[in-house]
Short mmCIF file of C-alpha atoms and ligand atoms in Angstrom, two decimals:
data_model
loop_
_atom_site.label_atom_id
_atom_site.label_comp_id
_atom_site.label_asym_id
_atom_site.label_seq_id
_atom_site.Cartn_x
_atom_site.Cartn_y
_atom_site.Cartn_z
CA MET A 1 0.00 0.00 0.00
CA LYS A 2 1.15 3.51 -0.79
CA ILE A 3 -0.22 6.67 0.80
CA ALA A 4 0.84 10.31 0.76
CA TYR A 5 2.28 11.35 4.10
CA TYR A 6 1.92 14.85 5.47
CA PRO A 7 4.03 15.08 8.65
CA GLY A 8 3.13 18.70 9.37
CA CYS A 9 5.37 21.12 11.25
CA SER A 10 5.17 19.52 14.72
CA LEU A 11 6.46 16.15 13.60
CA GLU A 12 9.77 17.65 12.58
CA SER A 13 10.24 19.35 15.96
CA THR A 14 8.22 18.87 19.12
CA GLY A 15 6.58 15.67 17.85
CA ILE A 16 9.68 13.94 16.51
CA GLU A 17 8.99 10.69 18.41
CA TYR A 18 5.68 10.39 16.55
CA HIS A 19 7.44 10.88 13.21
CA LEU A 20 10.03 8.19 14.01
CA SER A 21 7.39 5.74 15.23
CA ASN A 22 5.13 6.28 12.21
CA LYS A 23 7.94 5.49 9.80
CA LEU A 24 9.01 2.32 11.63
CA VAL A 25 5.46 1.03 12.03
CA ALA A 26 4.53 1.77 8.42
CA LYS A 27 7.60 -0.07 7.15
CA LYS A 28 6.80 -3.11 9.24
CA LEU A 29 3.25 -3.09 7.89
CA GLY A 30 4.49 -2.90 4.32
CA VAL A 31 3.15 0.60 3.74
CA GLU A 32 5.02 3.11 1.64
CA LEU A 33 4.72 6.59 3.13
CA TRP A 34 5.19 8.99 0.23
CA GLU A 35 6.07 12.25 1.95
CA ILE A 36 4.49 15.15 0.07
CA PRO A 37 7.47 16.87 -1.54
CA ASP A 38 8.07 20.41 -0.32
CA TRP A 39 4.88 20.51 1.75
CA ASN A 40 3.83 23.71 3.49
CA CYS A 41 2.28 24.41 6.91
CA CYS A 42 -1.49 23.75 7.15
CA GLY A 43 -1.93 27.10 8.92
CA ALA A 44 -3.32 25.42 12.06
CA SER A 45 -5.77 27.51 14.11
CA PRO A 46 -4.10 30.87 13.37
CA ALA A 47 -5.05 30.55 9.69
CA HIS A 48 -8.72 29.67 10.14
CA GLN A 49 -9.07 32.22 12.92
CA SER A 50 -7.70 34.97 10.69
CA ASP A 51 -9.23 34.40 7.28
CA LEU A 52 -11.78 32.23 5.52
CA PHE A 53 -9.77 31.72 2.32
CA LEU A 54 -6.24 31.30 3.70
CA PRO A 55 -6.64 27.92 5.46
CA ILE A 56 -8.34 26.40 2.42
CA ALA A 57 -5.62 27.56 0.03
CA LEU A 58 -2.73 26.49 2.28
CA ASN A 59 -4.15 22.98 2.56
CA ALA A 60 -5.20 22.77 -1.06
CA ARG A 61 -1.57 23.16 -2.17
CA ASN A 62 -0.53 20.05 -0.23
CA LEU A 63 -3.63 18.13 -1.25
CA ALA A 64 -3.10 19.04 -4.89
CA ILE A 65 0.45 17.64 -4.90
CA ALA A 66 -0.90 14.34 -3.53
CA GLU A 67 -3.84 14.36 -5.92
CA GLU A 68 -1.44 14.58 -8.86
CA GLU A 69 -0.02 11.25 -7.59
CA GLY A 70 -3.53 9.85 -7.18
CA LEU A 71 -3.10 9.49 -3.43
CA ASP A 72 -5.05 10.21 -0.27
CA VAL A 73 -3.13 11.91 2.52
CA LEU A 74 -2.25 10.41 5.87
CA ALA A 75 -2.12 13.34 8.31
CA PRO A 76 -0.88 12.11 11.71
CA CYS A 77 -1.67 15.45 13.38
CA ALA A 78 -5.36 15.72 14.23
CA ALA A 79 -5.31 19.48 13.64
CA CYS A 80 -3.74 19.15 10.18
CA TYR A 81 -6.18 16.32 9.43
CA ASN A 82 -9.16 18.46 10.39
CA ARG A 83 -7.95 21.46 8.38
CA MET A 84 -7.35 19.27 5.34
CA LEU A 85 -10.85 17.85 5.52
CA ALA A 86 -12.26 21.37 5.73
CA ALA A 87 -10.33 22.28 2.59
CA VAL A 88 -11.54 19.19 0.70
CA GLU A 89 -15.11 20.04 1.68
CA ALA A 90 -14.82 23.71 0.74
CA VAL A 91 -13.34 22.95 -2.68
CA ASN A 92 -16.08 20.40 -3.35
CA THR A 93 -19.02 22.53 -2.24
CA ASP A 94 -18.02 26.06 -3.20
CA GLU A 95 -17.19 26.66 -6.88
CA ASP A 96 -16.14 30.21 -6.25
CA MET A 97 -13.73 29.14 -3.51
CA ARG A 98 -12.26 26.43 -5.72
CA ALA A 99 -11.55 28.95 -8.48
CA LYS A 100 -9.93 31.41 -6.08
CA VAL A 101 -7.86 28.71 -4.43
CA ASN A 102 -6.58 27.26 -7.68
CA ASP A 103 -5.69 30.70 -8.93
CA ALA A 104 -3.69 31.32 -5.74
CA ILE A 105 -1.86 27.98 -5.65
CA GLY A 106 -1.22 27.90 -9.39
CA ARG A 107 -2.46 24.29 -9.61
CA ASP A 108 -5.68 22.59 -10.54
CA TYR A 109 -6.90 20.99 -7.35
CA LYS A 110 -10.07 19.02 -8.06
CA GLY A 111 -10.86 17.75 -4.59
CA THR A 112 -10.86 14.07 -5.53
CA ASN A 113 -8.66 12.87 -2.66
CA THR A 114 -9.07 13.19 1.08
CA ALA A 115 -7.24 13.14 4.40
CA VAL A 116 -7.00 10.14 6.74
CA ASN A 117 -6.02 10.34 10.42
CA MET A 118 -3.59 7.93 12.09
CA VAL A 119 -6.15 5.87 14.01
CA GLU A 120 -8.38 5.61 10.97
CA PHE A 121 -5.37 4.53 8.94
CA LEU A 122 -4.38 1.77 11.36
CA HIS A 123 -7.90 0.63 12.18
CA ASP A 124 -9.71 0.97 8.85
CA LYS A 125 -7.02 0.89 6.16
CA ILE A 126 -4.59 -1.60 7.70
CA GLY A 127 -6.90 -3.49 10.04
CA ILE A 128 -6.47 -5.05 13.48
CA ASP A 129 -5.64 -8.48 11.98
CA LYS A 130 -2.66 -7.18 10.04
CA ILE A 131 -1.43 -5.33 13.12
CA THR A 132 -1.82 -8.41 15.30
CA GLU A 133 0.29 -10.47 12.85
CA GLN A 134 3.30 -8.24 13.55
CA ILE A 135 3.13 -8.24 17.34
CA GLN A 136 6.24 -9.62 19.01
CA LYS A 137 5.66 -8.41 22.54
CA LYS A 138 2.32 -8.01 24.28
CA LEU A 139 2.05 -4.82 26.30
CA SER A 140 0.60 -6.74 29.24
CA GLY A 141 -0.02 -4.87 32.42
CA LEU A 142 -0.02 -1.41 30.87
CA LYS A 143 -3.18 0.51 31.77
CA VAL A 144 -3.94 2.98 29.02
CA ALA A 145 -6.42 5.84 28.80
CA CYS A 146 -7.14 6.44 25.12
CA TYR A 147 -7.36 10.17 24.57
CA TYR A 148 -8.80 11.08 21.17
CA GLY A 149 -9.07 14.80 21.83
CA CYS A 150 -11.32 17.03 19.76
CA LEU A 151 -10.21 17.21 16.17
CA LEU A 152 -9.86 13.51 15.40
CA VAL A 153 -13.59 12.93 15.78
CA LYS A 154 -15.20 16.38 15.89
CA PRO A 155 -17.20 17.80 14.33
CA PRO A 156 -18.68 14.48 13.11
CA ALA A 157 -20.28 16.22 10.12
CA LEU A 158 -16.74 16.86 8.87
CA THR A 159 -14.68 13.92 10.14
CA LYS A 160 -17.31 11.20 9.65
CA PHE A 161 -15.03 9.11 11.83
CA ASP A 162 -15.86 6.99 14.88
CA ASN A 163 -18.03 8.59 17.57
CA PRO A 164 -17.65 12.12 18.99
CA GLU A 165 -18.58 11.21 22.58
CA ASN A 166 -17.31 7.67 23.11
CA PRO A 167 -15.02 6.62 20.28
CA GLN A 168 -13.70 3.03 20.21
CA THR A 169 -11.23 2.58 17.36
CA MET A 170 -8.06 3.53 19.24
CA ASP A 171 -9.17 1.39 22.20
CA ARG A 172 -9.48 -1.61 19.86
CA ILE A 173 -5.94 -1.12 18.59
CA VAL A 174 -4.53 -0.75 22.11
CA ASP A 175 -6.46 -3.83 23.24
CA ALA A 176 -4.99 -5.80 20.36
CA LEU A 177 -1.49 -4.88 21.55
CA GLY A 178 -2.25 -6.66 24.80
CA ALA A 179 -2.48 -3.53 26.94
CA GLU A 180 -5.48 -2.81 29.10
CA THR A 181 -7.71 0.09 28.03
CA ILE A 182 -9.47 1.79 30.90
CA VAL A 183 -13.05 2.97 30.73
CA TRP A 184 -13.16 6.72 31.29
CA PRO A 185 -15.38 9.62 30.28
CA TYR A 186 -12.87 12.21 29.02
CA LYS A 187 -11.78 10.61 25.75
CA THR A 188 -12.76 13.65 23.72
CA GLU A 189 -12.54 16.51 26.22
CA CYS A 190 -10.61 19.50 24.91
CA CYS A 191 -7.07 20.12 26.22
CA GLY A 192 -7.11 23.74 25.04
CA GLY A 193 -4.07 23.35 22.76
CA GLY A 194 -4.75 26.46 20.69
CA LEU A 195 -4.39 28.72 23.71
CA ALA A 196 -1.15 27.11 24.97
CA ILE A 197 0.92 30.25 24.54
CA SER A 198 -1.57 33.10 24.59
CA LYS A 199 -3.60 31.91 27.61
CA THR A 200 -1.60 29.28 29.47
CA GLU A 201 -3.85 29.25 32.56
CA VAL A 202 -6.61 27.64 30.50
CA ILE A 203 -4.27 24.76 29.67
CA LEU A 204 -3.47 24.14 33.31
CA LYS A 205 -7.15 23.86 34.19
CA LEU A 206 -8.17 21.67 31.26
CA THR A 207 -5.21 19.31 31.43
CA ASN A 208 -5.64 19.00 35.19
CA GLU A 209 -9.21 17.82 34.65
CA ILE A 210 -8.09 15.29 32.07
CA PHE A 211 -5.21 13.88 34.12
CA SER A 212 -7.15 13.73 37.37
CA MET A 213 -9.90 11.76 35.64
CA ALA A 214 -7.36 9.42 34.00
CA GLN A 215 -5.65 8.88 37.33
CA ALA A 216 -8.91 8.26 39.16
CA SER A 217 -9.83 5.73 36.47
CA GLY A 218 -6.60 3.83 37.10
CA ALA A 219 -4.52 4.72 34.04
CA ASP A 220 -0.70 4.49 33.94
CA CYS A 221 -0.50 6.67 30.84
CA LEU A 222 -2.45 8.35 28.09
CA VAL A 223 -2.25 7.55 24.39
CA THR A 224 -3.13 10.05 21.66
CA ALA A 225 -2.95 10.36 17.89
CA CYS A 226 -1.97 14.00 17.69
CA PRO A 227 1.31 15.84 18.33
CA MET A 228 -0.54 18.94 19.56
CA CYS A 229 -2.48 17.04 22.23
CA GLN A 230 0.62 15.10 23.18
CA LEU A 231 2.79 18.19 23.52
CA ASN A 232 0.18 20.19 25.34
CA LEU A 233 -0.55 17.41 27.83
CA GLU A 234 3.10 16.67 28.60
CA LEU A 235 4.72 20.08 28.37
CA ARG A 236 2.68 21.74 31.11
CA GLN A 237 2.20 18.68 33.30
CA ALA A 238 4.77 19.87 35.83
CA ALA A 239 3.18 23.34 35.98
CA THR A 240 -0.27 21.79 36.36
CA GLU A 241 0.95 19.58 39.21
CA LYS A 242 2.39 22.62 40.93
CA GLU A 243 -0.68 24.80 40.40
CA TYR A 244 -3.11 22.21 41.74
CA ASN A 245 -0.78 20.56 44.24
CA VAL A 246 -1.15 17.08 42.71
CA LYS A 247 1.17 14.45 41.28
CA TYR A 248 0.49 12.69 37.98
CA ASN A 249 3.81 11.75 36.43
CA MET A 250 1.85 10.35 33.51
CA PRO A 251 3.51 10.04 30.09
CA VAL A 252 1.41 10.63 27.00
CA PHE A 253 2.29 8.26 24.15
CA GLU A 254 1.43 8.47 20.51
CA ILE A 255 -0.49 5.47 19.19
CA THR A 256 2.34 4.40 16.88
CA GLU A 257 4.84 4.45 19.76
CA LEU A 258 2.83 1.74 21.50
CA VAL A 259 2.27 -0.16 18.26
CA GLY A 260 6.01 0.09 17.55
CA LEU A 261 6.89 -1.12 21.02
CA SER A 262 4.74 -4.19 20.57
CA PHE A 263 6.32 -4.75 17.13
CA GLY A 264 9.61 -5.18 18.94
CA PHE A 265 11.26 -1.80 18.34
CA SER A 266 13.24 -0.43 21.24
CA PRO A 267 12.01 2.63 23.16
CA LYS A 268 15.08 4.48 21.90
CA GLU A 269 14.34 3.74 18.22
CA LEU A 270 10.84 5.03 18.79
CA GLY A 271 12.11 8.27 20.35
CA MET A 272 10.58 7.56 23.75
CA HIS A 273 13.50 9.30 25.47
CA LYS A 274 12.35 12.54 23.86
CA HIS A 275 9.25 12.96 26.00
CA PHE A 276 8.78 15.94 28.30
CA VAL A 277 7.39 13.56 30.92
CA SER A 278 9.95 10.80 31.37
CA THR A 279 8.82 7.41 30.13
CA ALA A 280 11.80 5.55 31.64
CA SER A 281 10.38 4.46 34.99
CA LEU A 282 7.06 3.30 33.55
CA LEU A 283 8.77 1.31 30.78
CA LYS A 284 11.07 -0.27 33.34
CA GLU A 285 8.28 -1.06 35.79
CA LYS A 286 6.30 -2.82 33.04
CA GLN A 287 9.47 -4.50 31.74
CA PHE A 288 9.24 -2.99 28.28
CA ALA A 289 12.74 -1.60 28.34
CA MET B 1 -40.61 49.65 24.65
CA GLU B 2 -38.15 46.75 24.86
CA GLN B 3 -39.63 45.25 21.72
CA VAL B 4 -39.36 48.58 19.90
CA ALA B 5 -35.69 48.93 20.87
CA MET B 6 -34.99 45.40 19.74
CA ASN B 7 -36.61 45.94 16.37
CA THR B 8 -34.57 49.12 15.89
CA ALA B 9 -31.36 47.24 16.65
CA LEU B 10 -32.33 44.53 14.17
CA LYS B 11 -33.08 47.05 11.46
CA ALA B 12 -29.81 48.91 11.98
CA SER B 13 -27.74 45.76 11.81
CA GLU B 14 -29.61 44.06 8.98
CA SER B 15 -26.85 44.24 6.37
CA THR B 16 -24.14 43.15 8.82
CA LEU B 17 -26.28 40.23 9.93
CA SER B 18 -26.80 39.05 6.40
CA GLU B 19 -23.06 39.42 5.71
CA ILE B 20 -22.36 37.20 8.75
CA GLU B 21 -24.87 34.61 7.60
CA HIS B 22 -23.62 34.67 4.03
CA LYS B 23 -19.97 34.19 5.03
CA SER B 24 -20.44 31.72 7.88
CA HIS B 25 -23.30 29.72 6.32
CA VAL B 26 -24.85 29.74 9.81
CA ASP B 27 -28.46 30.80 10.25
CA VAL B 28 -28.62 31.98 13.87
CA ASN B 29 -32.41 32.04 13.82
CA ARG B 30 -32.44 28.25 13.83
CA CYS B 31 -31.14 28.27 17.43
CA PHE B 32 -33.77 27.65 20.11
CA GLN B 33 -31.47 28.51 23.03
CA CYS B 34 -31.23 25.09 24.63
CA GLY B 35 -27.77 25.93 26.04
CA THR B 36 -26.13 22.63 25.10
CA CYS B 37 -23.29 24.49 23.42
CA ALA B 38 -22.56 26.59 26.51
CA ALA B 39 -22.64 23.57 28.82
CA GLY B 40 -19.86 21.76 26.98
CA CYS B 41 -17.71 24.72 26.01
CA PRO B 42 -14.24 24.55 27.61
CA VAL B 43 -13.65 28.31 27.57
CA THR B 44 -16.98 29.75 28.73
CA TYR B 45 -15.56 30.01 32.24
CA ILE B 46 -13.17 32.77 31.18
CA SER B 47 -15.14 34.42 28.39
CA ASP B 48 -17.60 37.31 28.69
CA TYR B 49 -20.40 35.51 26.87
CA SER B 50 -21.16 31.87 26.19
CA PRO B 51 -21.69 30.61 22.62
CA ARG B 52 -25.42 30.48 23.35
CA GLN B 53 -25.37 34.14 24.31
CA ILE B 54 -23.41 35.12 21.21
CA VAL B 55 -26.09 33.49 19.08
CA LYS B 56 -28.89 35.15 21.07
CA MET B 57 -27.23 38.55 20.70
CA LEU B 58 -27.04 38.06 16.95
CA GLN B 59 -30.72 37.11 16.91
CA ALA B 60 -31.36 40.43 18.62
CA GLY B 61 -29.14 42.36 16.22
CA MET B 62 -26.49 43.30 18.80
CA VAL B 63 -23.61 43.12 16.35
CA ASP B 64 -21.35 45.73 18.01
CA GLU B 65 -21.35 43.82 21.29
CA VAL B 66 -20.65 40.53 19.51
CA PHE B 67 -17.75 41.97 17.52
CA LYS B 68 -16.20 43.24 20.75
CA ALA B 69 -16.75 40.02 22.70
CA SER B 70 -13.85 38.04 24.12
CA MET B 71 -15.70 34.80 23.31
CA ILE B 72 -14.99 35.11 19.61
CA TRP B 73 -11.24 35.24 20.40
CA LEU B 74 -11.18 32.56 23.07
CA CYS B 75 -13.06 29.89 21.12
CA VAL B 76 -10.52 27.12 20.47
CA GLY B 77 -12.60 25.48 17.76
CA CYS B 78 -12.92 22.20 19.65
CA GLY B 79 -16.25 21.47 18.00
CA ASN B 80 -18.04 20.30 21.16
CA CYS B 81 -20.89 22.73 20.58
CA TYR B 82 -21.33 21.90 16.91
CA SER B 83 -21.18 18.14 17.56
CA ARG B 84 -23.98 18.37 20.11
CA CYS B 85 -26.16 21.18 18.82
CA PRO B 86 -29.65 19.80 18.14
CA ARG B 87 -30.09 22.51 15.51
CA ASN B 88 -26.77 21.81 13.86
CA LEU B 89 -25.22 25.29 14.11
CA ASN B 90 -21.57 25.36 13.11
CA ILE B 91 -20.55 27.68 15.93
CA PRO B 92 -16.78 27.36 15.57
CA HIS B 93 -17.10 28.51 11.98
CA LEU B 94 -19.44 31.29 13.08
CA HIS B 95 -16.80 32.44 15.59
CA ASP B 96 -14.09 32.28 12.93
CA THR B 97 -16.22 34.44 10.68
CA LEU B 98 -17.01 36.92 13.47
CA ARG B 99 -13.33 37.23 14.36
CA VAL B 100 -12.35 37.92 10.76
CA LEU B 101 -15.14 40.47 10.26
CA SER B 102 -14.50 42.12 13.61
CA LYS B 103 -10.91 42.82 12.59
CA GLU B 104 -11.83 43.91 9.09
CA LYS B 105 -14.34 46.35 10.49
CA GLY B 106 -11.83 47.79 12.93
CA TYR B 107 -13.41 46.73 16.23
CA PRO B 108 -11.09 46.60 19.26
CA VAL B 109 -9.60 43.14 19.74
CA ALA B 110 -10.84 41.71 23.05
CA GLU B 111 -7.97 39.22 23.45
CA LYS B 112 -4.84 40.88 22.13
CA ASN B 113 -2.49 38.00 22.93
CA VAL B 114 -4.52 35.58 20.83
CA ASP B 115 -4.43 38.01 17.93
CA VAL B 116 -0.69 38.66 18.27
CA PHE B 117 -0.01 34.93 18.51
CA ASN B 118 -2.01 34.18 15.35
CA ASP B 119 -0.34 36.98 13.49
CA SER B 120 3.17 35.99 14.55
CA PHE B 121 2.52 32.35 13.66
CA LEU B 122 1.30 33.26 10.18
CA LYS B 123 4.23 35.64 9.57
CA THR B 124 6.64 32.74 9.95
CA VAL B 125 4.57 30.60 7.56
CA GLN B 126 4.35 33.38 5.02
CA TYR B 127 8.12 33.83 4.86
CA THR B 128 9.36 30.24 5.25
CA GLY B 129 6.44 28.07 4.12
CA ARG B 130 6.33 26.29 7.46
CA LEU B 131 6.00 27.17 11.11
CA TYR B 132 9.30 28.50 12.47
CA GLU B 133 8.99 27.99 16.22
CA ALA B 134 11.96 30.01 17.41
CA GLY B 135 10.89 32.88 15.16
CA LEU B 136 7.33 32.64 16.46
CA THR B 137 8.52 32.84 20.07
CA MET B 138 10.66 35.89 19.35
CA LEU B 139 7.94 37.67 17.41
CA TYR B 140 5.22 36.84 19.91
CA ASN B 141 7.27 37.81 22.95
CA THR B 142 8.36 41.18 21.59
CA ARG B 143 4.96 42.07 20.14
CA SER B 144 2.87 40.93 23.10
CA GLY B 145 5.24 42.38 25.69
CA ASN B 146 5.38 38.99 27.44
CA PHE B 147 9.13 38.70 27.15
CA MET B 148 9.38 35.59 29.26
CA SER B 149 6.56 33.69 27.59
CA GLY B 150 7.59 30.11 26.91
CA MET B 151 10.83 30.56 28.81
CA ASP B 152 9.75 28.08 31.47
CA VAL B 153 9.62 25.30 28.89
CA ALA B 154 12.31 26.48 26.44
CA PRO B 155 15.28 24.84 28.22
CA GLY B 156 13.52 21.45 28.10
CA MET B 157 12.83 21.88 24.38
CA MET B 158 16.48 22.73 23.71
CA LYS B 159 17.81 19.91 25.85
CA LEU B 160 15.74 17.33 24.00
CA GLY B 161 16.89 18.85 20.71
CA LYS B 162 13.31 19.41 19.61
CA ILE B 163 13.37 23.03 18.54
CA SER B 164 15.81 24.25 15.94
CA PRO B 165 17.05 27.83 16.18
CA PHE B 166 16.95 27.98 12.38
CA PRO B 167 13.97 28.10 10.03
CA HIS B 168 13.27 25.41 7.44
CA LEU B 169 12.83 27.21 4.13
CA ILE B 170 10.71 25.27 1.66
CA LYS B 171 11.46 25.59 -2.05
CA GLY B 172 7.87 26.53 -2.82
CA ARG B 173 7.81 29.46 -0.43
CA LYS B 174 7.07 31.80 -3.33
CA GLU B 175 3.88 29.81 -3.90
CA VAL B 176 3.00 30.14 -0.24
CA ALA B 177 3.78 33.86 -0.26
CA ASN B 178 1.47 34.13 -3.26
CA ILE B 179 -1.41 32.61 -1.26
CA PHE B 180 -0.94 35.34 1.34
CA LYS B 181 -0.74 37.97 -1.38
CA LYS B 182 -4.05 36.82 -2.90
CA MET B 183 -5.62 36.89 0.55
CA ARG B 184 -4.57 40.50 1.06
CA GLU B 185 -5.81 41.46 -2.41
CA MET B 186 -9.21 39.95 -1.67
CA LYS B 187 -9.43 41.70 1.67
CA GLY B 188 -8.55 44.97 -0.06
CA ALA B 189 -10.95 44.34 -2.90
CA LYS B 190 -13.98 44.22 -0.66
S1 SF4 C 1 -26.73 24.06 21.21
FE1 SF4 C 1 -27.47 24.91 19.26
S2 SF4 C 1 -29.66 25.24 19.57
FE2 SF4 C 1 -28.76 24.91 21.60
S3 SF4 C 1 -28.31 27.03 22.33
FE3 SF4 C 1 -26.46 26.27 21.34
S4 SF4 C 1 -26.62 26.99 19.21
FE4 SF4 C 1 -28.66 27.13 20.11
S1 SF4 C 2 -15.89 25.24 19.35
FE1 SF4 C 2 -15.56 27.15 20.48
S2 SF4 C 2 -17.58 27.75 21.22
FE2 SF4 C 2 -17.72 25.59 20.60
S3 SF4 C 2 -17.41 24.46 22.48
FE3 SF4 C 2 -15.41 24.63 21.47
S4 SF4 C 2 -14.47 26.50 22.32
FE4 SF4 C 2 -16.65 26.55 22.85
#
């Protein structure tokens, strides 16, 4: 299988462990990730908060390059994924927008391809059976809270993926790896990512609610499929603990890190030493390292 | 009297209201004020109005108040409201539209830091084609006056080798710059 791969800006910096894990896991599964040559930033929230045309055009350029190859785009960042879907929809429903966009990008984007998120890719395109075939080490004893966040599943009218209130696909993958998924109610609560720099106090409150619920539900760690969620949840964990006088010490993994671990890759190969919340003691305790 | 005042407000704001509806594709009159959006909104606790109130104010024609509201700047676009709204109002897109129009029309920005952040972020994309984190931090800190912003986490980023001090310049940055140019032309053309 071949799919266009759009790492997005985070995966080359703050989300490097996700990038490394994706590549290793894809290779093992026999998938060719065709990185979109010379891709540009999707614009993230600043673009759609500032203009109605800009985010569509920025994403259409990347989508157009993949469309020329006849490929859909795997977007491991939930924010990029969501913005790409919005661009596909706009180009397909608004003739005027399509004309303006194509004029701006100097290409003829037709809107015939689409974006796929990482969980959807593993669950729907690859399938649990194929994943199970590659498992070398069961992640027994690891209690995982699957955190989907907002943009992977919401709004459902746009994503048409899983369920916005109680999604299951990531849980099924984690279960297949032999880990234990906990039942908890905050799978899709917002972590406030977009306000991380301009209004940090919001992040402390929202992430505190998420971690305290995960902890109360018995989780050892969280797993996400988004570098923005992952960064936001780990980066301010120490500040959150201080602000609310609590202790979480809870790493947040990307889904492909856990898949990679069960495929037999070492934590180091998967970039697990690059986390802001150390993964070392948990990996040691569960005998994964 | 109340009713008379309300009708006057509606009349005065008629063209702005139809501009909002046309650009956002959201018909605020569909809302029956159930409050589901407000209940699940993660930022209502710090904003002046809830999403339900923003919609109600638009129904009443109070466009000035809406354009000056902090809610339209604090909305993180999580989509909770839209996912649950029994009347299917795309509120995050409504807020995006209100934010854009509020700036175009010269209303004071209720949350300056959000605006400065967005602007700094996009500047780096416009010039390099991608997000340039170190550049964003410098721009944001000098322009917002929060010189120490991000400094609590910067050492950790550097130690892990996650943030490069240098930008990544894509080859197609002229194409990206052209997208921004077209955007400005369209804004000017209106
Ligand atoms: S959830 Fe929808 S119908 Fe209910 S108050 Fe909000 S916008 Fe109106
Ligand atoms: S999309 Fe905006 S208004 Fe709606 S719930 Fe999320 S933050 Fe609140």
